[in-house]
Amino acid sequence: MSVICELTDLQRLYHRRVPRMFQGYCESGSWTQQTLALNRADFQRILFRQRVARDLEPRTLATTLVGQPVRMPVALAPVGLLGMQHPDGEIKAAQAAEAFGVPFTLSTMSICSIETVARHTTKPFWFQLYVQRDRDFTRKLIERARAVGCSALVLTLDLQMIGKRHADHRNGMTAPPRLTLPNLIDIARRPRWALGMLATRNRGFGNIQGCATGVEDMHDLMQWTAASFDPKLGWDDVKRYREWWDGPLIIKGIMEAEDARACAALGADAVVVSNHGGRQLDGARSSISVLPEIVEAVGGDLEVWLDSGVRTGQDVIRARALGARGVMVGRPLVYGLGANGRAGVTRMLEILHEETELTMAFIGHRDIAEIGPADIVMHA
């Protein structure tokens, strides 16, 4: 294997090893992908102030997220179908995060179930909840997360309906992939992935299949998934889930100060400023451009985190300088996992840690808690 120095090295290896339909699921945005592009472009407008002749030892990135100690202010974001990016992907990612000292968030739409991931880890992970039309099933998901000891609930509010994702439609994206001739040819070029998938029993949506009413086989499951998200989800529902869950509640998908204030009023412990990686409303603002507004509105009441567009440790510093307590990373997780399983996720986290710590030192700090607005300037 070639030397892995930066995230783009993992991304290139990921493209060689994972079938195209799952690459498309990871890499694409919705509609024209304007918001997907803005998520990256707006990070590049934030420049650093370089300082010299400072005492830079010892250095630490250690902090807490919703009261939980972390090695750096980074959490692995919930990613659906992670077990299609690499066999047993959720297990491998959770193990890597546990060993490294950062949180892993299991998606409702994971391939490996809550219980399966719990059997293969030794410390609590977080569970991300999509609210379903079947509210009884939604409650059972929360109960299952509590039963295995999940230490936080991440309630995602920006997927009441699915954005127009052209790549997924063009690729005929399913889990597992349909055995069409183009798919068979593509999979044959990726024997490492194919052999791994043959060796595991985790190939469907583990949290849903066998648990949701009316899901008898994979065809029923796919139909159920397409119609399962609840467009009637409202703040009264959020209040109910706050009452049902007695641990830290993190609400993801917040892009307006008004909504952030509603989360604070309902007793959330953190909000995640996120546009779902540019995969929902195209033409929306970037998450990093919205972050200061949310911090100003609720930063004194709860933790504010950032998701969407983070690709380097320098982005972690930029987000901290604008008031984020921490960041969540989704696509970097997928690149590392698809490239080399658990070892790839570990290498991704090492790269983020190295880049974050080095940037912190160059701007004159040795503790992540010292980072603030005075460390950056905005470039037009």
PDB file of C-alpha atoms in Angstrom, residues 147-359:
ATOM      1  CA  ALA A 147     -30.797  -1.523  26.495  1.00  0.00           C
ATOM      2  CA  VAL A 148     -27.287  -1.865  25.014  1.00  0.00           C
ATOM      3  CA  GLY A 149     -26.026   1.178  26.926  1.00  0.00           C
ATOM      4  CA  CYS A 150     -25.742   3.820  24.183  1.00  0.00           C
ATOM      5  CA  SER A 151     -24.407   6.919  25.906  1.00  0.00           C
ATOM      6  CA  ALA A 152     -26.125   9.597  23.759  1.00  0.00           C
ATOM      7  CA  LEU A 153     -29.046   9.887  21.354  1.00  0.00           C
ATOM      8  CA  VAL A 154     -28.493  11.880  18.157  1.00  0.00           C
ATOM      9  CA  LEU A 155     -31.904  12.942  16.849  1.00  0.00           C
ATOM     10  CA  THR A 156     -31.715  13.972  13.189  1.00  0.00           C
ATOM     11  CA  LEU A 157     -34.412  16.432  12.120  1.00  0.00           C
ATOM     12  CA  ASP A 158     -33.478  17.242   8.512  1.00  0.00           C
ATOM     13  CA  LEU A 159     -34.566  13.991   6.846  1.00  0.00           C
ATOM     14  CA  GLN A 160     -38.347  14.067   7.014  1.00  0.00           C
ATOM     15  CA  MET A 161     -38.142  13.423   3.292  1.00  0.00           C
ATOM     16  CA  ILE A 162     -35.199  12.495   1.111  1.00  0.00           C
ATOM     17  CA  GLY A 163     -33.517  15.105  -1.093  1.00  0.00           C
ATOM     18  CA  LYS A 164     -33.239  14.658  -4.847  1.00  0.00           C
ATOM     19  CA  ARG A 165     -30.033  12.636  -5.078  1.00  0.00           C
ATOM     20  CA  HIS A 166     -29.490  12.018  -8.772  1.00  0.00           C
ATOM     21  CA  ALA A 167     -26.442   9.771  -8.324  1.00  0.00           C
ATOM     22  CA  ASP A 168     -28.370   7.243  -6.228  1.00  0.00           C
ATOM     23  CA  HIS A 169     -31.148   7.071  -8.820  1.00  0.00           C
ATOM     24  CA  ARG A 170     -28.735   6.696 -11.709  1.00  0.00           C
ATOM     25  CA  ASN A 171     -26.781   3.990  -9.892  1.00  0.00           C
ATOM     26  CA  GLY A 172     -29.898   2.108  -8.801  1.00  0.00           C
ATOM     27  CA  MET A 173     -28.470   2.117  -5.295  1.00  0.00           C
ATOM     28  CA  THR A 174     -29.710  -0.766  -3.117  1.00  0.00           C
ATOM     29  CA  ALA A 175     -28.361  -2.710  -0.145  1.00  0.00           C
ATOM     30  CA  PRO A 176     -27.106  -5.236  -1.093  1.00  0.00           C
ATOM     31  CA  PRO A 177     -26.600  -4.220  -4.735  1.00  0.00           C
ATOM     32  CA  ARG A 178     -28.837  -5.814  -7.341  1.00  0.00           C
ATOM     33  CA  LEU A 179     -26.940  -8.327  -9.432  1.00  0.00           C
ATOM     34  CA  THR A 180     -27.310  -6.589 -12.772  1.00  0.00           C
ATOM     35  CA  LEU A 181     -24.646  -7.056 -15.427  1.00  0.00           C
ATOM     36  CA  PRO A 182     -23.076  -3.584 -14.852  1.00  0.00           C
ATOM     37  CA  ASN A 183     -23.008  -4.200 -11.091  1.00  0.00           C
ATOM     38  CA  LEU A 184     -21.505  -7.660 -11.496  1.00  0.00           C
ATOM     39  CA  ILE A 185     -18.757  -6.254 -13.712  1.00  0.00           C
ATOM     40  CA  ASP A 186     -18.059  -3.458 -11.228  1.00  0.00           C
ATOM     41  CA  ILE A 187     -17.984  -5.828  -8.246  1.00  0.00           C
ATOM     42  CA  ALA A 188     -15.713  -8.268 -10.102  1.00  0.00           C
ATOM     43  CA  ARG A 189     -13.132  -5.482 -10.335  1.00  0.00           C
ATOM     44  CA  ARG A 190     -13.208  -5.176  -6.532  1.00  0.00           C
ATOM     45  CA  PRO A 191     -12.561  -8.727  -5.251  1.00  0.00           C
ATOM     46  CA  ARG A 192     -11.464  -7.563  -1.800  1.00  0.00           C
ATOM     47  CA  TRP A 193     -14.890  -5.993  -1.194  1.00  0.00           C
ATOM     48  CA  ALA A 194     -16.783  -8.894  -2.775  1.00  0.00           C
ATOM     49  CA  LEU A 195     -15.039 -11.612  -0.766  1.00  0.00           C
ATOM     50  CA  GLY A 196     -15.566  -9.664   2.433  1.00  0.00           C
ATOM     51  CA  MET A 197     -19.274  -9.283   1.760  1.00  0.00           C
ATOM     52  CA  LEU A 198     -19.590 -13.002   1.021  1.00  0.00           C
ATOM     53  CA  ALA A 199     -17.996 -13.765   4.378  1.00  0.00           C
ATOM     54  CA  THR A 200     -20.439 -11.717   6.480  1.00  0.00           C
ATOM     55  CA  ARG A 201     -24.129 -12.188   7.221  1.00  0.00           C
ATOM     56  CA  ASN A 202     -24.628  -8.444   7.704  1.00  0.00           C
ATOM     57  CA  ARG A 203     -26.022  -7.332   4.329  1.00  0.00           C
ATOM     58  CA  GLY A 204     -29.416  -5.788   5.111  1.00  0.00           C
ATOM     59  CA  PHE A 205     -30.593  -2.928   7.306  1.00  0.00           C
ATOM     60  CA  GLY A 206     -29.925  -4.578  10.652  1.00  0.00           C
ATOM     61  CA  ASN A 207     -31.988  -2.203  12.798  1.00  0.00           C
ATOM     62  CA  ILE A 208     -35.070  -2.659  10.633  1.00  0.00           C
ATOM     63  CA  GLN A 209     -35.208  -6.071   9.009  1.00  0.00           C
ATOM     64  CA  GLY A 210     -37.070  -8.476  11.261  1.00  0.00           C
ATOM     65  CA  CYS A 211     -38.060  -5.630  13.592  1.00  0.00           C
ATOM     66  CA  ALA A 212     -40.307  -3.294  11.585  1.00  0.00           C
ATOM     67  CA  THR A 213     -43.901  -4.274  10.864  1.00  0.00           C
ATOM     68  CA  GLY A 214     -44.490  -5.554   7.339  1.00  0.00           C
ATOM     69  CA  VAL A 215     -40.854  -6.140   6.433  1.00  0.00           C
ATOM     70  CA  GLU A 216     -40.712  -9.753   5.285  1.00  0.00           C
ATOM     71  CA  ASP A 217     -37.894  -9.749   2.761  1.00  0.00           C
ATOM     72  CA  MET A 218     -35.396  -7.415   1.147  1.00  0.00           C
ATOM     73  CA  HIS A 219     -37.902  -6.151  -1.420  1.00  0.00           C
ATOM     74  CA  ASP A 220     -40.367  -5.220   1.326  1.00  0.00           C
ATOM     75  CA  LEU A 221     -37.545  -3.634   3.292  1.00  0.00           C
ATOM     76  CA  MET A 222     -36.542  -1.306   0.466  1.00  0.00           C
ATOM     77  CA  GLN A 223     -40.165  -0.255  -0.058  1.00  0.00           C
ATOM     78  CA  TRP A 224     -40.580   0.333   3.656  1.00  0.00           C
ATOM     79  CA  THR A 225     -37.407   2.412   3.850  1.00  0.00           C
ATOM     80  CA  ALA A 226     -38.483   4.708   1.013  1.00  0.00           C
ATOM     81  CA  ALA A 227     -41.774   5.464   2.757  1.00  0.00           C
ATOM     82  CA  SER A 228     -40.720   5.300   6.397  1.00  0.00           C
ATOM     83  CA  PHE A 229     -39.517   8.824   7.230  1.00  0.00           C
ATOM     84  CA  ASP A 230     -42.138  10.986   8.910  1.00  0.00           C
ATOM     85  CA  PRO A 231     -42.946  14.327   7.216  1.00  0.00           C
ATOM     86  CA  LYS A 232     -45.173  15.281  10.177  1.00  0.00           C
ATOM     87  CA  LEU A 233     -42.327  15.340  12.700  1.00  0.00           C
ATOM     88  CA  GLY A 234     -42.754  18.402  14.929  1.00  0.00           C
ATOM     89  CA  TRP A 235     -41.427  20.007  18.099  1.00  0.00           C
ATOM     90  CA  ASP A 236     -44.005  18.180  20.235  1.00  0.00           C
ATOM     91  CA  ASP A 237     -42.434  14.939  19.029  1.00  0.00           C
ATOM     92  CA  VAL A 238     -38.969  16.196  19.905  1.00  0.00           C
ATOM     93  CA  LYS A 239     -40.228  17.028  23.396  1.00  0.00           C
ATOM     94  CA  ARG A 240     -41.576  13.481  23.720  1.00  0.00           C
ATOM     95  CA  TYR A 241     -38.242  11.943  22.713  1.00  0.00           C
ATOM     96  CA  ARG A 242     -36.484  14.197  25.209  1.00  0.00           C
ATOM     97  CA  GLU A 243     -38.770  12.750  27.882  1.00  0.00           C
ATOM     98  CA  TRP A 244     -38.202   9.161  26.729  1.00  0.00           C
ATOM     99  CA  TRP A 245     -34.394   9.464  26.625  1.00  0.00           C
ATOM    100  CA  ASP A 246     -32.736  10.168  29.962  1.00  0.00           C
ATOM    101  CA  GLY A 247     -29.189  10.596  28.637  1.00  0.00           C
ATOM    102  CA  PRO A 248     -27.533  13.315  26.557  1.00  0.00           C
ATOM    103  CA  LEU A 249     -29.697  14.404  23.610  1.00  0.00           C
ATOM    104  CA  ILE A 250     -27.939  15.810  20.530  1.00  0.00           C
ATOM    105  CA  ILE A 251     -30.119  17.329  17.807  1.00  0.00           C
ATOM    106  CA  LYS A 252     -28.631  17.266  14.313  1.00  0.00           C
ATOM    107  CA  GLY A 253     -29.626  19.207  11.215  1.00  0.00           C
ATOM    108  CA  ILE A 254     -29.952  22.724  12.641  1.00  0.00           C
ATOM    109  CA  MET A 255     -29.350  25.621  10.225  1.00  0.00           C
ATOM    110  CA  GLU A 256     -31.401  28.474  11.730  1.00  0.00           C
ATOM    111  CA  ALA A 257     -31.079  30.274  15.074  1.00  0.00           C
ATOM    112  CA  GLU A 258     -34.837  29.983  15.618  1.00  0.00           C
ATOM    113  CA  ASP A 259     -34.638  26.189  15.453  1.00  0.00           C
ATOM    114  CA  ALA A 260     -31.567  26.139  17.693  1.00  0.00           C
ATOM    115  CA  ARG A 261     -33.451  28.140  20.337  1.00  0.00           C
ATOM    116  CA  ALA A 262     -36.311  25.626  20.142  1.00  0.00           C
ATOM    117  CA  CYS A 263     -33.828  22.804  20.791  1.00  0.00           C
ATOM    118  CA  ALA A 264     -32.434  24.632  23.813  1.00  0.00           C
ATOM    119  CA  ALA A 265     -35.913  25.238  25.191  1.00  0.00           C
ATOM    120  CA  LEU A 266     -36.706  21.525  24.932  1.00  0.00           C
ATOM    121  CA  GLY A 267     -33.638  20.549  26.938  1.00  0.00           C
ATOM    122  CA  ALA A 268     -31.225  19.335  24.260  1.00  0.00           C
ATOM    123  CA  ASP A 269     -27.616  19.017  25.387  1.00  0.00           C
ATOM    124  CA  ALA A 270     -26.117  19.886  21.997  1.00  0.00           C
ATOM    125  CA  VAL A 271     -27.111  20.900  18.489  1.00  0.00           C
ATOM    126  CA  VAL A 272     -25.231  20.000  15.326  1.00  0.00           C
ATOM    127  CA  VAL A 273     -25.127  22.712  12.673  1.00  0.00           C
ATOM    128  CA  SER A 274     -25.518  20.559   9.569  1.00  0.00           C
ATOM    129  CA  ASN A 275     -27.031  20.591   6.084  1.00  0.00           C
ATOM    130  CA  HIS A 276     -26.655  16.809   5.837  1.00  0.00           C
ATOM    131  CA  GLY A 277     -23.478  17.113   3.820  1.00  0.00           C
ATOM    132  CA  GLY A 278     -25.283  18.924   1.019  1.00  0.00           C
ATOM    133  CA  ARG A 279     -27.537  15.893   0.450  1.00  0.00           C
ATOM    134  CA  GLN A 280     -30.894  17.443   1.355  1.00  0.00           C
ATOM    135  CA  LEU A 281     -31.796  21.056   0.446  1.00  0.00           C
ATOM    136  CA  ASP A 282     -29.576  22.200  -2.387  1.00  0.00           C
ATOM    137  CA  GLY A 283     -29.064  25.948  -2.567  1.00  0.00           C
ATOM    138  CA  ALA A 284     -28.836  26.139   1.229  1.00  0.00           C
ATOM    139  CA  ARG A 285     -26.007  27.943   3.003  1.00  0.00           C
ATOM    140  CA  SER A 286     -22.909  26.085   4.083  1.00  0.00           C
ATOM    141  CA  SER A 287     -22.814  24.829   7.648  1.00  0.00           C
ATOM    142  CA  ILE A 288     -19.637  26.748   8.503  1.00  0.00           C
ATOM    143  CA  SER A 289     -21.182  30.045   7.338  1.00  0.00           C
ATOM    144  CA  VAL A 290     -24.212  29.493   9.602  1.00  0.00           C
ATOM    145  CA  LEU A 291     -22.196  28.393  12.640  1.00  0.00           C
ATOM    146  CA  PRO A 292     -21.535  31.868  14.154  1.00  0.00           C
ATOM    147  CA  GLU A 293     -25.256  32.708  14.121  1.00  0.00           C
ATOM    148  CA  ILE A 294     -26.134  29.536  16.006  1.00  0.00           C
ATOM    149  CA  VAL A 295     -23.322  30.027  18.516  1.00  0.00           C
ATOM    150  CA  GLU A 296     -24.501  33.580  19.193  1.00  0.00           C
ATOM    151  CA  ALA A 297     -28.103  32.427  19.637  1.00  0.00           C
ATOM    152  CA  VAL A 298     -27.632  29.411  21.928  1.00  0.00           C
ATOM    153  CA  GLY A 299     -23.929  28.985  22.684  1.00  0.00           C
ATOM    154  CA  GLY A 300     -24.507  29.907  26.319  1.00  0.00           C
ATOM    155  CA  ASP A 301     -27.291  27.351  26.726  1.00  0.00           C
ATOM    156  CA  LEU A 302     -25.961  24.173  25.108  1.00  0.00           C
ATOM    157  CA  GLU A 303     -23.054  22.841  23.067  1.00  0.00           C
ATOM    158  CA  VAL A 304     -22.909  23.770  19.390  1.00  0.00           C
ATOM    159  CA  TRP A 305     -21.155  21.386  17.011  1.00  0.00           C
ATOM    160  CA  LEU A 306     -20.503  21.457  13.269  1.00  0.00           C
ATOM    161  CA  ASP A 307     -21.077  18.860  10.570  1.00  0.00           C
ATOM    162  CA  SER A 308     -20.753  19.014   6.762  1.00  0.00           C
ATOM    163  CA  GLY A 309     -17.583  19.966   4.915  1.00  0.00           C
ATOM    164  CA  VAL A 310     -14.912  18.968   7.458  1.00  0.00           C
ATOM    165  CA  ARG A 311     -12.037  17.327   5.588  1.00  0.00           C
ATOM    166  CA  THR A 312      -8.879  18.249   7.520  1.00  0.00           C
ATOM    167  CA  GLY A 313      -7.602  18.983  10.989  1.00  0.00           C
ATOM    168  CA  GLN A 314      -7.343  22.612   9.916  1.00  0.00           C
ATOM    169  CA  ASP A 315     -11.118  22.573   9.456  1.00  0.00           C
ATOM    170  CA  VAL A 316     -11.447  21.382  13.059  1.00  0.00           C
ATOM    171  CA  ILE A 317      -9.487  24.443  14.194  1.00  0.00           C
ATOM    172  CA  ARG A 318     -11.552  26.745  11.964  1.00  0.00           C
ATOM    173  CA  ALA A 319     -14.772  25.408  13.460  1.00  0.00           C
ATOM    174  CA  ARG A 320     -13.440  25.769  17.013  1.00  0.00           C
ATOM    175  CA  ALA A 321     -12.363  29.345  16.282  1.00  0.00           C
ATOM    176  CA  LEU A 322     -15.935  30.152  15.232  1.00  0.00           C
ATOM    177  CA  GLY A 323     -17.362  28.691  18.424  1.00  0.00           C
ATOM    178  CA  ALA A 324     -18.003  25.010  17.726  1.00  0.00           C
ATOM    179  CA  ARG A 325     -17.430  22.679  20.654  1.00  0.00           C
ATOM    180  CA  GLY A 326     -16.606  19.890  18.233  1.00  0.00           C
ATOM    181  CA  VAL A 327     -17.188  18.531  14.739  1.00  0.00           C
ATOM    182  CA  MET A 328     -18.677  15.398  13.219  1.00  0.00           C
ATOM    183  CA  VAL A 329     -17.047  13.747  10.201  1.00  0.00           C
ATOM    184  CA  GLY A 330     -18.932  11.576   7.721  1.00  0.00           C
ATOM    185  CA  ARG A 331     -17.190  11.374   4.365  1.00  0.00           C
ATOM    186  CA  PRO A 332     -13.712  11.130   5.951  1.00  0.00           C
ATOM    187  CA  LEU A 333     -15.041   8.153   7.923  1.00  0.00           C
ATOM    188  CA  VAL A 334     -16.262   6.510   4.716  1.00  0.00           C
ATOM    189  CA  TYR A 335     -12.958   7.101   2.923  1.00  0.00           C
ATOM    190  CA  GLY A 336     -10.957   5.512   5.719  1.00  0.00           C
ATOM    191  CA  LEU A 337     -13.321   2.588   6.172  1.00  0.00           C
ATOM    192  CA  GLY A 338     -13.688   1.823   2.477  1.00  0.00           C
ATOM    193  CA  ALA A 339      -9.955   2.125   1.929  1.00  0.00           C
ATOM    194  CA  ASN A 340      -8.813  -0.237   4.661  1.00  0.00           C
ATOM    195  CA  GLY A 341     -11.488  -1.157   7.203  1.00  0.00           C
ATOM    196  CA  ARG A 342     -10.718  -0.542  10.861  1.00  0.00           C
ATOM    197  CA  ALA A 343      -7.089   0.345  10.100  1.00  0.00           C
ATOM    198  CA  GLY A 344      -8.257   2.916   7.550  1.00  0.00           C
ATOM    199  CA  VAL A 345     -10.553   4.610  10.069  1.00  0.00           C
ATOM    200  CA  THR A 346      -7.713   4.672  12.574  1.00  0.00           C
ATOM    201  CA  ARG A 347      -5.398   6.253  10.008  1.00  0.00           C
ATOM    202  CA  MET A 348      -8.044   8.863   9.165  1.00  0.00           C
ATOM    203  CA  LEU A 349      -8.322   9.785  12.844  1.00  0.00           C
ATOM    204  CA  GLU A 350      -4.532   9.920  13.181  1.00  0.00           C
ATOM    205  CA  ILE A 351      -4.340  12.308  10.221  1.00  0.00           C
ATOM    206  CA  LEU A 352      -7.036  14.563  11.680  1.00  0.00           C
ATOM    207  CA  HIS A 353      -5.278  14.577  15.048  1.00  0.00           C
ATOM    208  CA  GLU A 354      -1.875  15.349  13.515  1.00  0.00           C
ATOM    209  CA  GLU A 355      -3.243  18.167  11.355  1.00  0.00           C
ATOM    210  CA  THR A 356      -5.288  19.664  14.178  1.00  0.00           C
ATOM    211  CA  GLU A 357      -2.418  19.627  16.669  1.00  0.00           C
ATOM    212  CA  LEU A 358       0.099  21.029  14.186  1.00  0.00           C
ATOM    213  CA  THR A 359      -2.199  23.867  13.115  1.00  0.00           C
TER     214      THR A 359
END
